[in-house]
Coordinates of C-alpha atoms in Angstrom, one line a residue:
X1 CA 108.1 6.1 73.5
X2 CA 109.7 3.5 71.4
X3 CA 108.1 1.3 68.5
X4 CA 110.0 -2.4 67.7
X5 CA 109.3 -2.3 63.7
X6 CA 108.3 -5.4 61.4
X7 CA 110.0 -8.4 61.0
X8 CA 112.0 -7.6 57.3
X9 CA 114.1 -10.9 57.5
X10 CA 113.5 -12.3 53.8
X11 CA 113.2 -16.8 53.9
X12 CA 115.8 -18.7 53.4
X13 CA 116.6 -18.7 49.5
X14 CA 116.8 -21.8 47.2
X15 CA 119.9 -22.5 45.3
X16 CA 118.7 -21.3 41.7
X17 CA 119.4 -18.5 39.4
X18 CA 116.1 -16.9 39.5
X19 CA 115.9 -17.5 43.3
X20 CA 119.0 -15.5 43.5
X21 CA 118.2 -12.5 42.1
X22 CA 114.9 -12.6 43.9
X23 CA 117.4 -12.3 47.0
X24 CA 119.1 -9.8 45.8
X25 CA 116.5 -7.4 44.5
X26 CA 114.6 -8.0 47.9
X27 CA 117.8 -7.5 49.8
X28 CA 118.3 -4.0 48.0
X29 CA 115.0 -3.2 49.6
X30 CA 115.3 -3.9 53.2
X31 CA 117.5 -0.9 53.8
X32 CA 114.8 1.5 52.5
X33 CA 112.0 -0.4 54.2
X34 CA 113.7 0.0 57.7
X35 CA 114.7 3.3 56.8
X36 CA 111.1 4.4 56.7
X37 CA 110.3 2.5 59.9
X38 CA 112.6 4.7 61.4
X39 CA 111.0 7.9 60.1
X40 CA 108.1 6.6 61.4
X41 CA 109.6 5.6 64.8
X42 CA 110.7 9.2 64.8
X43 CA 107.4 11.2 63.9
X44 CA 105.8 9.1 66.3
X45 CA 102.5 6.5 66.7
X46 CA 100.2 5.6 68.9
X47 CA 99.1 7.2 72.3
X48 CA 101.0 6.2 75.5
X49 CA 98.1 4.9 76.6
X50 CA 96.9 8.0 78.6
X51 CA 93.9 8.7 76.1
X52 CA 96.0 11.1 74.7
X53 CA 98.4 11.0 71.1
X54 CA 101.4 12.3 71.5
X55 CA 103.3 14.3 69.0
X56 CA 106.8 13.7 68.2
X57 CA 109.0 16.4 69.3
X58 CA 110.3 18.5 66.7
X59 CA 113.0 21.2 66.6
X60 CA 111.9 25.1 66.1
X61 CA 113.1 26.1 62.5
X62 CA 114.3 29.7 63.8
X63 CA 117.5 30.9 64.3
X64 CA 119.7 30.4 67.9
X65 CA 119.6 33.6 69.9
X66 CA 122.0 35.0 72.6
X67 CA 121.4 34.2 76.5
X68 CA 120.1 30.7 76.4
X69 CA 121.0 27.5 75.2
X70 CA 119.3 27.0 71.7
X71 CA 117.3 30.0 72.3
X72 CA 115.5 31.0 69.0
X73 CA 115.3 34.8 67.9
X74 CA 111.9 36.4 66.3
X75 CA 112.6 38.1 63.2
X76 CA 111.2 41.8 62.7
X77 CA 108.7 42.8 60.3
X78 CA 105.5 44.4 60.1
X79 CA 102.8 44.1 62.8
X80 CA 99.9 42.2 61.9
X81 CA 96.9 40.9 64.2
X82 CA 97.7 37.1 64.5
X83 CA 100.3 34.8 62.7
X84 CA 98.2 31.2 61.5
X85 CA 100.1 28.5 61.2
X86 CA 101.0 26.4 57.5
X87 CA 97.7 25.2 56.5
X88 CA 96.8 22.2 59.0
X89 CA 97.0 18.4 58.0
X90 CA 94.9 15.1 58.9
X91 CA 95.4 14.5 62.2
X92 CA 93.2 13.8 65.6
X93 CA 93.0 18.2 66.1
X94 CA 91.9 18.5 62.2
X95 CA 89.4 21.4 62.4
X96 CA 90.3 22.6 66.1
X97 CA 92.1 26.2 66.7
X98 CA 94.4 27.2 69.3
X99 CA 95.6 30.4 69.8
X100 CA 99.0 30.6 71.2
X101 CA 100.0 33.6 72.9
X102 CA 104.0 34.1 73.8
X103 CA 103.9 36.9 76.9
X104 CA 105.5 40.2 76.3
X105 CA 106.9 40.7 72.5
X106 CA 110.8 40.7 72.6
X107 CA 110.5 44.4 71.1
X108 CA 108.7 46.1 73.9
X109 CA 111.4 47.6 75.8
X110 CA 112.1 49.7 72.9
X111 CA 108.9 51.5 73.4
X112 CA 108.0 52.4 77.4
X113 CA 105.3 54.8 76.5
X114 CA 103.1 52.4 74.5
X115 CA 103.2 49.8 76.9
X116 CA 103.0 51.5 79.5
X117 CA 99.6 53.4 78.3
X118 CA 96.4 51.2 80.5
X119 CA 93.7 49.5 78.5
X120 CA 90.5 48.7 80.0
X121 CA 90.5 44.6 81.4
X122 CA 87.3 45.0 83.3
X123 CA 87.6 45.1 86.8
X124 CA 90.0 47.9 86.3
X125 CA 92.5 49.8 83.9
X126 CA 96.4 48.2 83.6
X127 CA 99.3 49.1 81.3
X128 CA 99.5 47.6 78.1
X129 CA 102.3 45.1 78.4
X130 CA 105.1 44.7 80.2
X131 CA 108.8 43.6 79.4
X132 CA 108.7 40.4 81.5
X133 CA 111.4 39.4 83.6
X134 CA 114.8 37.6 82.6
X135 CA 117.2 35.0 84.1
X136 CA 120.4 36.9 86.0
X137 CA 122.6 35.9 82.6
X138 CA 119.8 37.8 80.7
X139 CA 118.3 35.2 79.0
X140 CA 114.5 37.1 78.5
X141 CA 111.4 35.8 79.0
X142 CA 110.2 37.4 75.6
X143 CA 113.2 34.8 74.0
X144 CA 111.9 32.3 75.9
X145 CA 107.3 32.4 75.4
X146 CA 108.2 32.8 71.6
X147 CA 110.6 29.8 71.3
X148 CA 108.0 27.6 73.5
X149 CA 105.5 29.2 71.4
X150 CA 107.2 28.0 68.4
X151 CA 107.8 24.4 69.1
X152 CA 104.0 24.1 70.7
X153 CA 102.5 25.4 67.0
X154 CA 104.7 22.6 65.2
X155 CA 103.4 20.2 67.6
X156 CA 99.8 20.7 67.4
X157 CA 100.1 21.9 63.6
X158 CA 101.3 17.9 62.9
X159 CA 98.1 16.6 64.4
X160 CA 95.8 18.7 62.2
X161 CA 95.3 21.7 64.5
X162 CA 95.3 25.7 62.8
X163 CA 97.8 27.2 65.4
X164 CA 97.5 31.2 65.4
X165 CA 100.1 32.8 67.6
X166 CA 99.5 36.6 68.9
X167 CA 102.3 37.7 68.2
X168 CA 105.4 36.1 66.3
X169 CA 108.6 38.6 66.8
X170 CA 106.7 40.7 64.0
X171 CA 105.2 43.9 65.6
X172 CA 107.3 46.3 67.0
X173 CA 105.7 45.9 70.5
X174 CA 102.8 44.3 72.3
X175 CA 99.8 43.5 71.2
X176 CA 98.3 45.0 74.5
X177 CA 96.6 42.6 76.4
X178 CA 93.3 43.2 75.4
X179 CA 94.0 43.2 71.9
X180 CA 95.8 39.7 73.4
X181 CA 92.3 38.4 74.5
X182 CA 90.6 40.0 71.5
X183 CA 92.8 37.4 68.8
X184 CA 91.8 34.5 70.8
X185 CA 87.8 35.6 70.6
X186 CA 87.8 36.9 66.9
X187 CA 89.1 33.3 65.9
X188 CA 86.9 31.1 68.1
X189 CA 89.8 29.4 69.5
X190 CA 89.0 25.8 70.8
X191 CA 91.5 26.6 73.3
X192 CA 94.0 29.7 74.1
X193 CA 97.5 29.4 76.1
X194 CA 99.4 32.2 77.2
X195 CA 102.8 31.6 77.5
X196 CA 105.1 33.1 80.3
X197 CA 107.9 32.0 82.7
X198 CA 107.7 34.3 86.2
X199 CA 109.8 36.4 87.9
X200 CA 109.9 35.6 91.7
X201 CA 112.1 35.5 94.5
X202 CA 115.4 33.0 94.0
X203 CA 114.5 29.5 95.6
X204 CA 111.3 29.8 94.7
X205 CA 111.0 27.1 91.7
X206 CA 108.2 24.9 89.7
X207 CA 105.5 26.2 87.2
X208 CA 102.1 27.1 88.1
X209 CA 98.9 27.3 85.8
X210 CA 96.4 30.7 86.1
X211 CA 92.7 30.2 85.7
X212 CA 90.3 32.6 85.1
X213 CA 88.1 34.0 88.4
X214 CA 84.7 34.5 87.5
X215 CA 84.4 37.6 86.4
X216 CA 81.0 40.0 85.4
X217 CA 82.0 43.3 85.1
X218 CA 82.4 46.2 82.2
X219 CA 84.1 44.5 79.1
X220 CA 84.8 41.3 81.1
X221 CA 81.9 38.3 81.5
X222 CA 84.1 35.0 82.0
X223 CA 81.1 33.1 83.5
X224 CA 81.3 31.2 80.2
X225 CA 84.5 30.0 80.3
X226 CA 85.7 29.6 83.9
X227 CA 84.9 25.5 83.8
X228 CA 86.5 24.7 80.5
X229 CA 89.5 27.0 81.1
X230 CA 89.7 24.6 84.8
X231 CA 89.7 21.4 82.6
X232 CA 91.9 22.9 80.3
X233 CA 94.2 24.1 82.6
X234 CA 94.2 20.9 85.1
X235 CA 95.0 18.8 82.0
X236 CA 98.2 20.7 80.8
X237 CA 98.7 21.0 84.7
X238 CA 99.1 16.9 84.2
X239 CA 100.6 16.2 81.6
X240 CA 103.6 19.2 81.9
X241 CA 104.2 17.3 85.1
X242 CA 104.3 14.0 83.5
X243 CA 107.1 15.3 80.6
X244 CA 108.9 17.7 82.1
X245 CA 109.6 16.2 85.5
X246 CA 109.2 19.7 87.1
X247 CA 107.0 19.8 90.1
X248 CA 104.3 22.2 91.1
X249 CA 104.8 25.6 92.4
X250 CA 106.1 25.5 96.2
X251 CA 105.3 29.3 96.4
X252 CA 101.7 29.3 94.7
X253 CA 98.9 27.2 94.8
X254 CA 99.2 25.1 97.4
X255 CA 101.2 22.9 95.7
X256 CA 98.6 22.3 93.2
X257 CA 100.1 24.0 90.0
X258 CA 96.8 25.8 90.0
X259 CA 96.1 29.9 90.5
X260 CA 92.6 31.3 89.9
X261 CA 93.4 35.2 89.2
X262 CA 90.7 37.7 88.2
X263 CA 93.7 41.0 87.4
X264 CA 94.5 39.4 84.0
X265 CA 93.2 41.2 80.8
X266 CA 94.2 38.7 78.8
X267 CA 91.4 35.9 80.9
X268 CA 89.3 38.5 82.1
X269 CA 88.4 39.6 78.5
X270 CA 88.7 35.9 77.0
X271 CA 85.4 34.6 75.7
X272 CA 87.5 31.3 74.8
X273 CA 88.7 28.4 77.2
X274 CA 92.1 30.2 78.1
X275 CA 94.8 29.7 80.8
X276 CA 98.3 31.1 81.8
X277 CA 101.4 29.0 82.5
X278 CA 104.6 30.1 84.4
X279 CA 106.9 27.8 83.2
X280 CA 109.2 28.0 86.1
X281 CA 111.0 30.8 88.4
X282 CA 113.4 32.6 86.0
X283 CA 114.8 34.5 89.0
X284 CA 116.0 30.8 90.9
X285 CA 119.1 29.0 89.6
X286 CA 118.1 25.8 89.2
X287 CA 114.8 26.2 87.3
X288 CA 116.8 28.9 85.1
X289 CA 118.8 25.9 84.1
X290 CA 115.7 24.4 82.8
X291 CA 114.4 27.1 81.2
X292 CA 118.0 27.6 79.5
X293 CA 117.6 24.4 77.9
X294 CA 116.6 23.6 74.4
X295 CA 116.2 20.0 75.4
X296 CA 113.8 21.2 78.3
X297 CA 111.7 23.8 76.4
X298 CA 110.5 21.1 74.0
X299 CA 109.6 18.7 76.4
X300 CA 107.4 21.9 78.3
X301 CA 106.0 22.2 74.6
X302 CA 105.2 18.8 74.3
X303 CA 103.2 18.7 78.1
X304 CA 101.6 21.8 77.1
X305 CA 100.6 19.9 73.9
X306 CA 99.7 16.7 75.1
X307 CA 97.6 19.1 77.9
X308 CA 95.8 20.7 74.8
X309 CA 95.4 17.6 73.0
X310 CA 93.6 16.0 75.5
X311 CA 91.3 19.0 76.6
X312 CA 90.2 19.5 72.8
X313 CA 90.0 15.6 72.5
X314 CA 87.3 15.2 75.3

């Protein structure tokens, strides 16, 4: 998106003394003025056009990590149930919350037992967590959710949205994914995304988005939820499409960038709208070249966004 500023081209001045220094003083000022059009130009505007602002892209304020380009490391710390956002400002989301949820804490493979322990998701009992999966230079998929994770909060924080992520680097492991669904319920999230980037077979590539099945059973009732989750999830289904340039799945989905599951504590459980997205195919060469990318994980960010923007918009 590009904005053309105002027209800051002062009239032609008179040849007096008081003229001139009206030039000069006004001249003085014309540096600063454009300078703050460019700010503006920067932060960003008006929608595209779509129905749907868009946020400027902004850069994640952690530090670089090891395995991927511009690949941002969580710090330690004590665990804590969710991590809110600054407090949010004017904007289109002002009173909206999104939960944020970055798949499997970087910390977890330092504790196989906990996450391996099952947890009750409704139509059945499954472990904990898992470590997720990683690119063959080892670039994790924990590194990855939390820096995605990170750049989607300071997007939606700018247009007035409370962002609350699950888990921020700051627990030793997990939460569980239960305890996953749990944060999203316990702060009536508008809207919940779980971030993840798969692990399939090598020239497999694109992202896919998981739906909730309906679901009645134990713990688990997503009758509720199951058509705002599909809006939801068909909307950041669009739009990561539109920024990202990647293309739908060609190994799920029909080619459709959707999946309806009903195995996923972390939907199953989920009394808020709430989806899944697989980034793209860490295991495949070419998508692991996306996912690599700083540039790249802040345009998925912003589609995920603009996806979330639009769905909490109307």
């Amino acid at each position: 998106m590009s904005y053309t500023g105002p027209d800051f081209d002062p009239p032609r001045p008179r040849r007096s003394p008081l003229r001139r220094t009206l030039t000069v003083a006004l001249a003085a000022l014309v540096p600063g003025a454009l300078l703050g059009w460019g700010v503006y130009a920067a932060v960003g505007g008006p929608g595209d056009g779509g129905g749907e602002e868009r946020a400027a892209p902004v850069p994640s304020s952690s530090a670089p990590a090891a395995g991927g380009d511009d690949a941002k490391e969580p710090a330690g710390g004590a665990s804590s149930p969710a991590t809110a956002s600054a407090p949010a400002v004017s904007g289109p989301l002002k009173g909206k919350v999104v939960v944020v949820d970055p798949g499997h804490n970087p910390g977890n493979f330092r504790y196989p037992d906990e996450i391996d322990r099952t947890v009750d998701v409704g139509t059945h009992h499954k472990e904990c967590d898992t470590t997720g999966t990683s690119t063959d230079a080892g670039y994790t998929e924990a590194a990855f959710t939390l820096d995605v994770a990170h750049r989607l909060r300071d997007l939606l924080t700018r247009q007035g949205a409370t962002v609350k992520l699950t888990q921020d680097g700051d627990r030793p492991y997990g939460p569980c994914v239960d305890e996953r669904a749990r944060i999203g319920n316990e702060a009536r999230a508008d809207a919940a995304v779980s971030i993840h980037a798969d692990g399939s077979a090598a020239g497999n590539r694109g992202f896919h988005v998981i739906l909730p099945g309906e679901v009645h059973a134990g713990a688990a009732d997503t009758r509720a939820v199951t058509g705002p989750s599909r809006d939801l999830g068909e909307r950041i289904a669009g739009r990561f499409v539109r920024v990202t340039g990647s293309a739908p799945a060609d190994y799920v989905g029909g080619g459709t960038g959707l999946v309806t599951r009903t195995d996923l504590g972390g939907l199953n459980l989920s009394k808020v709208p709430k989806v899944f997205i697989e980034c793209g195919n860490m295991r495949d060469g070419q998508d692991a070249a996306l996912l690599t990318s700083g540039a790249w994980r802040q345009k998925a960010a912003q589609g995920i966004a603009e996806g979330i923007a639009g769905f909490l918009r109307g």
